[in-house]
Amino acid sequence: MKRTAGEAFGAAGGVFQPTGAAMFDPKAYFAQWQQAASSGSTAAPSSAQSAQSSKKASVASQPPVEKTEIQTQVEAASAVRCAAIVKEKGQNFTPVVSIEALCTMATKSSFKLREDLLKQPHVRSLCKRVQDILQRPPQGLDLESISRAAEALSKFPEEARPDGAKAFSKPAVSLATLGGNGWSADTAARILWSLAKCDQGEAIQSQKHIVSHVVSELIRDKGRRVAELTHEGLVHLLWALAKARVHKRAGDLQTVHTEPNDSILLEHASKRVRQEVEQIEVRLLGDLVCTYHQLGIRDEKLFKAMCPQIVAKQSELTPEHMGKCIKAYTFFMIPLKEEAQGFRTMAVVQTGDFIRPSDKPKTMGKKTYEKQIGRAHV
């Protein structure tokens, strides 16, 4: 005779609480439930004990969550192969696997390929599902996974996120409610960058207070957390900051209103970029130049430090991107050219130059001309 749930989990009528991978994987959930039922362990302690145990569990170091087989396949696949897996097994994807599949297609493809992938119905359904996850995140899904989902969805064309501003606003609000210790610097950069790409920047302009909160947290302790950002995260954060500070008024020209903390963040960012300029991709350097141009801030030391890298690797930039860099350098009246070689202290004599012949012309002697004998007039 089979036992009921109350008999299996104790007379107190306890409720089974999944942990680890069982929160996202149905197979792991069933295996954990079966193991708890067979052992007869109870999961219904008092409210005080449960709160204390959950607090200790969050603080204590937990072993890494094991990835499922389908999640490993999705992460290792290419963008096209991942789309095929989504078509075959996408209906049974958990929220975590859905996010990983979208991240794989967003990071392992060009924008043109993403446009082609979005034409497939199963890829559009996956984007719609991830957007629903952002609007109503399931319990247990951490903010880092949510930020990765927002960034991946933002890399697709705008048709993939019809309600992007609404979907990205909720993770942005979490940055202010959780406080500085509840999120990492890259997580905040991904969320703000995704929000800035919605509605031509109007979505993040309505959330300026969240941007100011993030900036104030990053510049604390002499900008200690700025070093935690990756190069891409730093550039994306500054671009989102430039979008948030745009001031639009009916009947007036568009201007940029920065705050005092913004200048401190830009100083820390400029110092770090100058130190690590050779390690940063030229694509990110070009984006950073355009960001300073949009803010209207002239940082001559930073621009001169980035100049040799941009000139040397300009073939890696698109003509449009390189044109924006030239426009920014021209606007600030900073030369965009190779480093000067300096004065030469030694003269090099070359043979065959057109200024001074290498060999002295030989004397040909006196020139003689043949005289023409004219006809006699009759």
Coordinates of C-alpha atoms in Angstrom, one line a residue:
M1 CA 0.0 0.0 0.0
K2 CA 1.4 3.4 -1.0
R3 CA 1.9 6.1 1.6
T4 CA 0.4 9.5 1.3
A5 CA 2.5 12.7 1.2
G6 CA 1.7 13.4 4.8
E7 CA 2.8 9.9 5.9
A8 CA 6.0 10.1 3.8
F9 CA 7.1 13.5 5.1
G10 CA 6.0 13.2 8.7
A11 CA 2.9 13.5 10.7
A12 CA 3.2 17.2 10.9
G13 CA 2.1 17.5 7.3
G14 CA 5.4 18.8 6.1
V15 CA 5.9 20.0 2.5
F16 CA 8.8 18.8 0.4
Q17 CA 11.3 21.7 -0.4
P18 CA 13.6 21.0 -3.4
T19 CA 17.2 22.3 -3.3
G20 CA 20.0 22.8 -5.8
A21 CA 19.4 21.5 -9.3
A22 CA 15.9 20.2 -8.4
M23 CA 14.6 23.7 -8.4
F24 CA 15.0 23.9 -12.2
D25 CA 15.2 20.3 -13.5
P26 CA 12.1 18.1 -13.4
K27 CA 14.1 14.9 -13.3
A28 CA 16.3 16.1 -10.5
Y29 CA 13.2 17.2 -8.6
F30 CA 11.5 13.8 -8.9
A31 CA 14.7 12.0 -7.8
Q32 CA 15.1 14.3 -4.8
W33 CA 11.5 13.9 -3.9
Q34 CA 11.7 10.1 -4.2
Q35 CA 14.8 10.0 -2.0
A36 CA 13.2 12.2 0.7
A37 CA 10.0 10.1 0.6
S38 CA 11.9 6.8 1.0
S39 CA 14.0 8.2 3.9
G40 CA 10.9 9.6 5.6
S41 CA 12.6 12.9 6.3
T42 CA 10.4 15.8 7.3
A43 CA 10.6 19.2 5.8
A44 CA 8.2 21.1 8.0
P45 CA 10.1 22.8 10.8
S46 CA 8.8 25.8 12.7
S47 CA 8.8 29.1 11.0
A48 CA 11.7 30.4 13.1
Q49 CA 13.8 27.4 12.5
S50 CA 13.1 27.5 8.7
A51 CA 14.0 31.1 8.5
Q52 CA 17.2 30.5 10.4
S53 CA 18.1 27.5 8.4
S54 CA 17.5 29.3 5.1
K55 CA 19.6 32.2 6.2
K56 CA 22.5 29.8 7.1
A57 CA 22.1 28.0 3.8
S58 CA 22.4 31.3 1.9
V59 CA 25.5 32.3 3.8
A60 CA 27.2 28.9 3.8
S61 CA 29.2 27.9 0.8
Q62 CA 27.2 25.4 -1.3
P63 CA 28.7 23.0 -3.9
P64 CA 28.2 24.1 -7.5
V65 CA 24.9 23.0 -9.1
E66 CA 25.4 20.2 -11.5
K67 CA 24.4 20.9 -15.0
T68 CA 22.0 18.7 -16.8
E69 CA 22.8 16.9 -20.0
I70 CA 20.7 19.1 -22.2
Q71 CA 22.2 22.2 -20.6
T72 CA 25.7 21.0 -21.4
Q73 CA 24.6 20.3 -25.0
V74 CA 23.2 23.7 -25.4
E75 CA 26.3 25.5 -24.1
A76 CA 28.7 23.5 -26.3
A77 CA 26.6 23.8 -29.5
S78 CA 26.9 26.5 -32.1
A79 CA 24.2 29.0 -32.8
V80 CA 22.6 27.1 -35.7
R81 CA 22.9 23.7 -33.8
C82 CA 21.4 25.3 -30.7
A83 CA 18.4 26.5 -32.8
A84 CA 17.9 22.9 -34.0
I85 CA 18.0 21.7 -30.4
V86 CA 15.4 24.3 -29.4
K87 CA 13.2 23.1 -32.3
E88 CA 13.5 19.5 -31.1
K89 CA 13.3 19.8 -27.3
G90 CA 12.5 23.4 -26.6
Q91 CA 9.0 22.6 -25.2
N92 CA 10.6 20.8 -22.2
F93 CA 13.2 23.4 -21.4
T94 CA 13.4 24.7 -17.9
P95 CA 14.0 28.4 -17.3
V96 CA 17.7 28.0 -16.8
V97 CA 18.1 25.9 -20.0
S98 CA 16.0 28.4 -21.9
I99 CA 18.3 31.3 -20.8
E100 CA 21.4 29.3 -21.7
A101 CA 20.0 28.5 -25.2
L102 CA 19.3 32.1 -25.9
C103 CA 22.8 33.2 -24.6
T104 CA 24.4 30.6 -26.9
M105 CA 22.6 32.0 -29.9
A106 CA 23.3 35.6 -28.9
T107 CA 27.0 35.2 -28.3
K108 CA 28.0 32.7 -31.0
S109 CA 26.5 34.6 -34.0
S110 CA 26.6 37.8 -35.9
F111 CA 23.7 40.2 -36.0
K112 CA 22.8 39.1 -39.5
L113 CA 22.6 35.5 -38.4
R114 CA 20.5 36.4 -35.4
E115 CA 18.1 38.1 -37.8
D116 CA 17.8 34.9 -39.8
L117 CA 17.4 32.8 -36.7
L118 CA 14.6 35.0 -35.5
K119 CA 12.6 34.1 -38.6
Q120 CA 12.2 30.6 -37.2
P121 CA 9.0 30.1 -35.1
H122 CA 10.7 28.1 -32.4
V123 CA 13.4 30.8 -31.8
R124 CA 10.6 33.5 -31.6
S125 CA 8.8 31.4 -29.0
L126 CA 12.0 31.0 -27.0
C127 CA 12.5 34.8 -27.0
K128 CA 8.9 35.2 -25.9
R129 CA 9.4 32.7 -23.1
V130 CA 12.6 34.4 -21.9
Q131 CA 10.8 37.7 -21.9
D132 CA 8.1 36.2 -19.7
I133 CA 10.8 34.9 -17.4
L134 CA 12.2 38.4 -17.0
Q135 CA 8.7 39.9 -16.2
R136 CA 7.9 37.1 -13.8
P137 CA 11.1 35.4 -12.7
P138 CA 10.6 32.0 -10.9
Q139 CA 11.6 31.6 -7.3
G140 CA 15.2 30.7 -6.9
L141 CA 16.5 32.3 -10.1
D142 CA 19.4 34.5 -9.2
L143 CA 19.9 38.0 -10.5
E144 CA 23.0 37.1 -12.5
S145 CA 21.1 34.6 -14.6
I146 CA 18.3 37.2 -15.1
S147 CA 20.9 39.8 -16.3
R148 CA 22.4 37.3 -18.8
A149 CA 19.0 36.7 -20.1
A150 CA 18.3 40.4 -20.5
E151 CA 21.7 40.9 -22.3
A152 CA 21.1 38.0 -24.7
L153 CA 17.6 39.2 -25.5
S154 CA 18.9 42.7 -26.2
K155 CA 21.4 41.4 -28.8
F156 CA 18.5 40.2 -31.0
P157 CA 16.5 42.6 -33.2
E158 CA 13.8 44.7 -31.6
E159 CA 11.1 42.3 -32.9
A160 CA 12.3 39.7 -30.4
R161 CA 11.4 42.0 -27.4
P162 CA 8.1 43.8 -28.1
D163 CA 7.7 44.6 -24.3
G164 CA 11.4 45.0 -23.6
A165 CA 11.1 48.1 -21.5
K166 CA 8.6 46.4 -19.2
A167 CA 10.6 43.2 -19.0
F168 CA 13.9 44.9 -18.2
S169 CA 12.5 47.4 -15.7
K170 CA 11.8 44.7 -13.1
P171 CA 15.5 43.5 -12.9
A172 CA 16.6 47.2 -12.8
V173 CA 14.4 47.9 -9.8
S174 CA 16.0 44.9 -8.1
L175 CA 19.3 46.6 -8.3
A176 CA 18.0 49.4 -6.0
T177 CA 16.1 47.2 -3.6
L178 CA 18.8 44.6 -3.1
G179 CA 21.5 47.1 -2.3
G180 CA 25.1 47.1 -3.4
N181 CA 26.0 43.7 -1.8
G182 CA 23.2 41.9 -3.6
W183 CA 24.6 42.2 -7.1
S184 CA 27.9 42.2 -8.9
A185 CA 29.2 45.0 -11.0
D186 CA 28.9 43.1 -14.3
T187 CA 25.3 42.1 -13.4
A188 CA 24.4 45.8 -13.0
A189 CA 26.2 46.7 -16.3
R190 CA 24.3 44.0 -18.2
I191 CA 20.9 45.1 -16.9
L192 CA 21.4 48.8 -17.4
W193 CA 22.8 48.2 -20.9
S194 CA 19.8 46.1 -21.9
L195 CA 17.4 48.8 -20.5
A196 CA 19.2 51.5 -22.4
K197 CA 18.7 49.7 -25.7
C198 CA 14.9 49.9 -25.3
D199 CA 12.8 52.7 -26.8
Q200 CA 15.8 54.6 -28.1
G201 CA 17.0 55.2 -24.5
E202 CA 13.7 56.5 -23.1
A203 CA 13.3 53.5 -20.9
I204 CA 16.5 54.1 -18.9
Q205 CA 15.8 57.9 -18.8
S206 CA 12.7 57.2 -16.8
Q207 CA 14.9 55.1 -14.3
K208 CA 17.7 57.7 -13.7
H209 CA 17.5 57.2 -10.0
I210 CA 18.5 53.5 -10.4
V211 CA 21.5 54.5 -12.5
S212 CA 22.5 57.1 -9.9
H213 CA 22.3 54.4 -7.2
V214 CA 24.5 52.0 -9.2
V215 CA 27.1 54.7 -9.8
S216 CA 27.2 55.6 -6.1
E217 CA 27.8 52.0 -5.2
L218 CA 30.6 51.6 -7.7
I219 CA 32.5 54.6 -6.7
R220 CA 32.5 53.7 -3.0
D221 CA 35.8 53.0 -1.3
K222 CA 37.8 54.9 -4.0
G223 CA 36.2 53.0 -6.9
R224 CA 37.1 49.6 -5.7
R225 CA 34.3 47.9 -7.5
V226 CA 35.2 49.5 -10.9
A227 CA 38.0 47.0 -11.1
E228 CA 35.5 44.1 -10.8
L229 CA 34.0 45.1 -14.2
T230 CA 35.1 43.3 -17.3
H231 CA 36.2 45.5 -20.2
E232 CA 33.0 44.9 -22.0
G233 CA 31.0 45.5 -18.8
L234 CA 32.8 48.8 -18.2
V235 CA 32.2 50.1 -21.7
H236 CA 28.5 49.0 -21.6
L237 CA 28.0 50.7 -18.3
L238 CA 29.4 54.0 -19.5
W239 CA 27.2 53.8 -22.6
A240 CA 24.1 53.2 -20.5
L241 CA 25.1 56.1 -18.3
A242 CA 25.4 58.4 -21.4
K243 CA 21.9 57.3 -22.5
A244 CA 20.4 57.9 -19.0
R245 CA 21.8 61.4 -18.8
V246 CA 20.2 62.6 -22.0
H247 CA 17.8 65.5 -21.3
K248 CA 14.9 66.0 -23.8
R249 CA 12.5 68.8 -23.6
A250 CA 9.7 69.8 -26.0
G251 CA 10.8 72.7 -28.1
D252 CA 14.4 72.6 -26.8
L253 CA 17.6 71.1 -28.0
Q254 CA 18.8 67.8 -26.7
T255 CA 21.4 68.1 -23.9
V256 CA 23.3 65.9 -21.5
H257 CA 23.1 66.6 -17.7
T258 CA 25.7 64.7 -15.7
E259 CA 25.9 64.3 -12.0
P260 CA 28.9 64.8 -9.7
N261 CA 29.2 61.0 -9.1
D262 CA 29.3 60.5 -12.9
S263 CA 32.6 62.5 -13.1
I264 CA 34.2 60.4 -10.4
L265 CA 33.2 57.2 -12.2
L266 CA 34.6 58.4 -15.5
E267 CA 37.9 59.3 -13.8
H268 CA 38.2 55.8 -12.4
A269 CA 37.2 54.3 -15.8
S270 CA 39.7 56.5 -17.6
K271 CA 42.5 55.5 -15.3
R272 CA 41.8 51.8 -15.8
V273 CA 41.5 52.1 -19.5
R274 CA 44.8 53.9 -19.8
Q275 CA 46.5 51.2 -17.8
E276 CA 45.0 48.3 -19.8
V277 CA 44.5 49.9 -23.2
E278 CA 46.6 47.2 -25.0
Q279 CA 44.4 44.4 -23.6
I280 CA 41.1 45.9 -24.6
E281 CA 39.5 45.1 -28.0
V282 CA 39.6 47.9 -30.5
R283 CA 35.8 47.5 -30.9
L284 CA 35.3 48.4 -27.3
L285 CA 37.8 51.3 -27.6
G286 CA 35.7 52.7 -30.5
D287 CA 32.5 52.4 -28.5
L288 CA 34.2 54.2 -25.6
V289 CA 35.3 57.1 -27.9
C290 CA 31.7 57.4 -29.1
T291 CA 30.4 57.4 -25.5
Y292 CA 32.7 60.3 -24.5
H293 CA 31.6 62.1 -27.6
Q294 CA 28.0 61.7 -26.6
L295 CA 28.6 62.9 -23.1
G296 CA 30.7 65.9 -24.4
I297 CA 33.6 65.2 -22.1
R298 CA 37.1 65.8 -23.4
D299 CA 39.6 63.5 -21.8
E300 CA 42.8 64.2 -23.7
K301 CA 45.0 61.7 -21.8
L302 CA 42.5 58.9 -22.5
F303 CA 42.0 59.8 -26.2
K304 CA 45.8 60.0 -26.8
A305 CA 46.3 56.6 -25.0
M306 CA 43.6 55.0 -27.3
C307 CA 44.8 56.6 -30.5
P308 CA 47.7 54.2 -31.4
Q309 CA 45.5 51.2 -30.9
I310 CA 42.7 52.6 -33.0
V311 CA 45.0 53.6 -35.8
A312 CA 46.9 50.3 -35.8
K313 CA 43.8 48.1 -35.7
Q314 CA 41.4 50.2 -37.7
S315 CA 40.9 47.3 -40.2
E316 CA 39.0 45.5 -37.4
L317 CA 36.4 48.4 -37.3
T318 CA 33.6 48.9 -39.8
P319 CA 33.8 52.1 -41.9
E320 CA 30.8 53.5 -40.0
H321 CA 32.4 52.8 -36.6
M322 CA 35.8 54.3 -37.8
G323 CA 33.9 57.4 -39.1
K324 CA 32.4 58.0 -35.7
C325 CA 35.8 57.8 -34.1
I326 CA 37.2 60.3 -36.5
K327 CA 34.3 62.6 -35.9
A328 CA 34.8 62.4 -32.1
Y329 CA 38.5 63.2 -32.4
T330 CA 37.8 66.0 -34.7
F331 CA 35.1 67.4 -32.4
F332 CA 37.6 67.5 -29.4
M333 CA 40.4 68.7 -31.7
I334 CA 42.7 65.8 -30.8
P335 CA 44.8 64.3 -33.6
L336 CA 44.0 60.8 -34.6
K337 CA 47.3 59.7 -36.2
E338 CA 50.3 57.5 -35.6
E339 CA 53.0 58.4 -33.1
A340 CA 55.7 60.8 -34.5
Q341 CA 59.1 59.2 -35.1
G342 CA 60.9 62.3 -33.6
F343 CA 64.0 64.1 -34.9
R344 CA 66.6 62.1 -36.8
T345 CA 70.2 62.6 -35.6
M346 CA 71.9 60.9 -38.5
A347 CA 71.8 61.7 -42.2
V348 CA 71.5 58.8 -44.6
V349 CA 73.1 59.3 -48.0
Q350 CA 71.3 57.4 -50.7
T351 CA 72.5 56.9 -54.3
G352 CA 70.3 57.8 -57.2
D353 CA 68.3 60.5 -55.6
F354 CA 66.9 63.2 -57.9
I355 CA 68.2 66.1 -55.9
R356 CA 72.0 65.3 -56.2
P357 CA 73.2 63.0 -59.0
S358 CA 75.2 60.1 -57.7
D359 CA 77.8 60.3 -60.6
K360 CA 79.4 63.4 -62.0
P361 CA 78.5 64.0 -65.6
K362 CA 81.2 63.2 -68.1
T363 CA 82.7 65.9 -70.3
M364 CA 81.4 65.5 -73.8
G365 CA 83.8 68.1 -75.4
K366 CA 82.7 70.9 -77.6
K367 CA 79.5 70.3 -79.4
T368 CA 79.5 70.6 -83.2
Y369 CA 76.5 71.0 -85.4
E370 CA 76.2 70.1 -89.1
K371 CA 75.6 73.2 -91.2
Q372 CA 72.9 73.0 -93.8
I373 CA 73.9 74.1 -97.2
G374 CA 71.3 76.2 -98.8
R375 CA 70.4 76.2 -102.5
A376 CA 71.7 78.9 -104.8
H377 CA 69.2 81.3 -106.0
V378 CA 68.8 81.5 -109.8

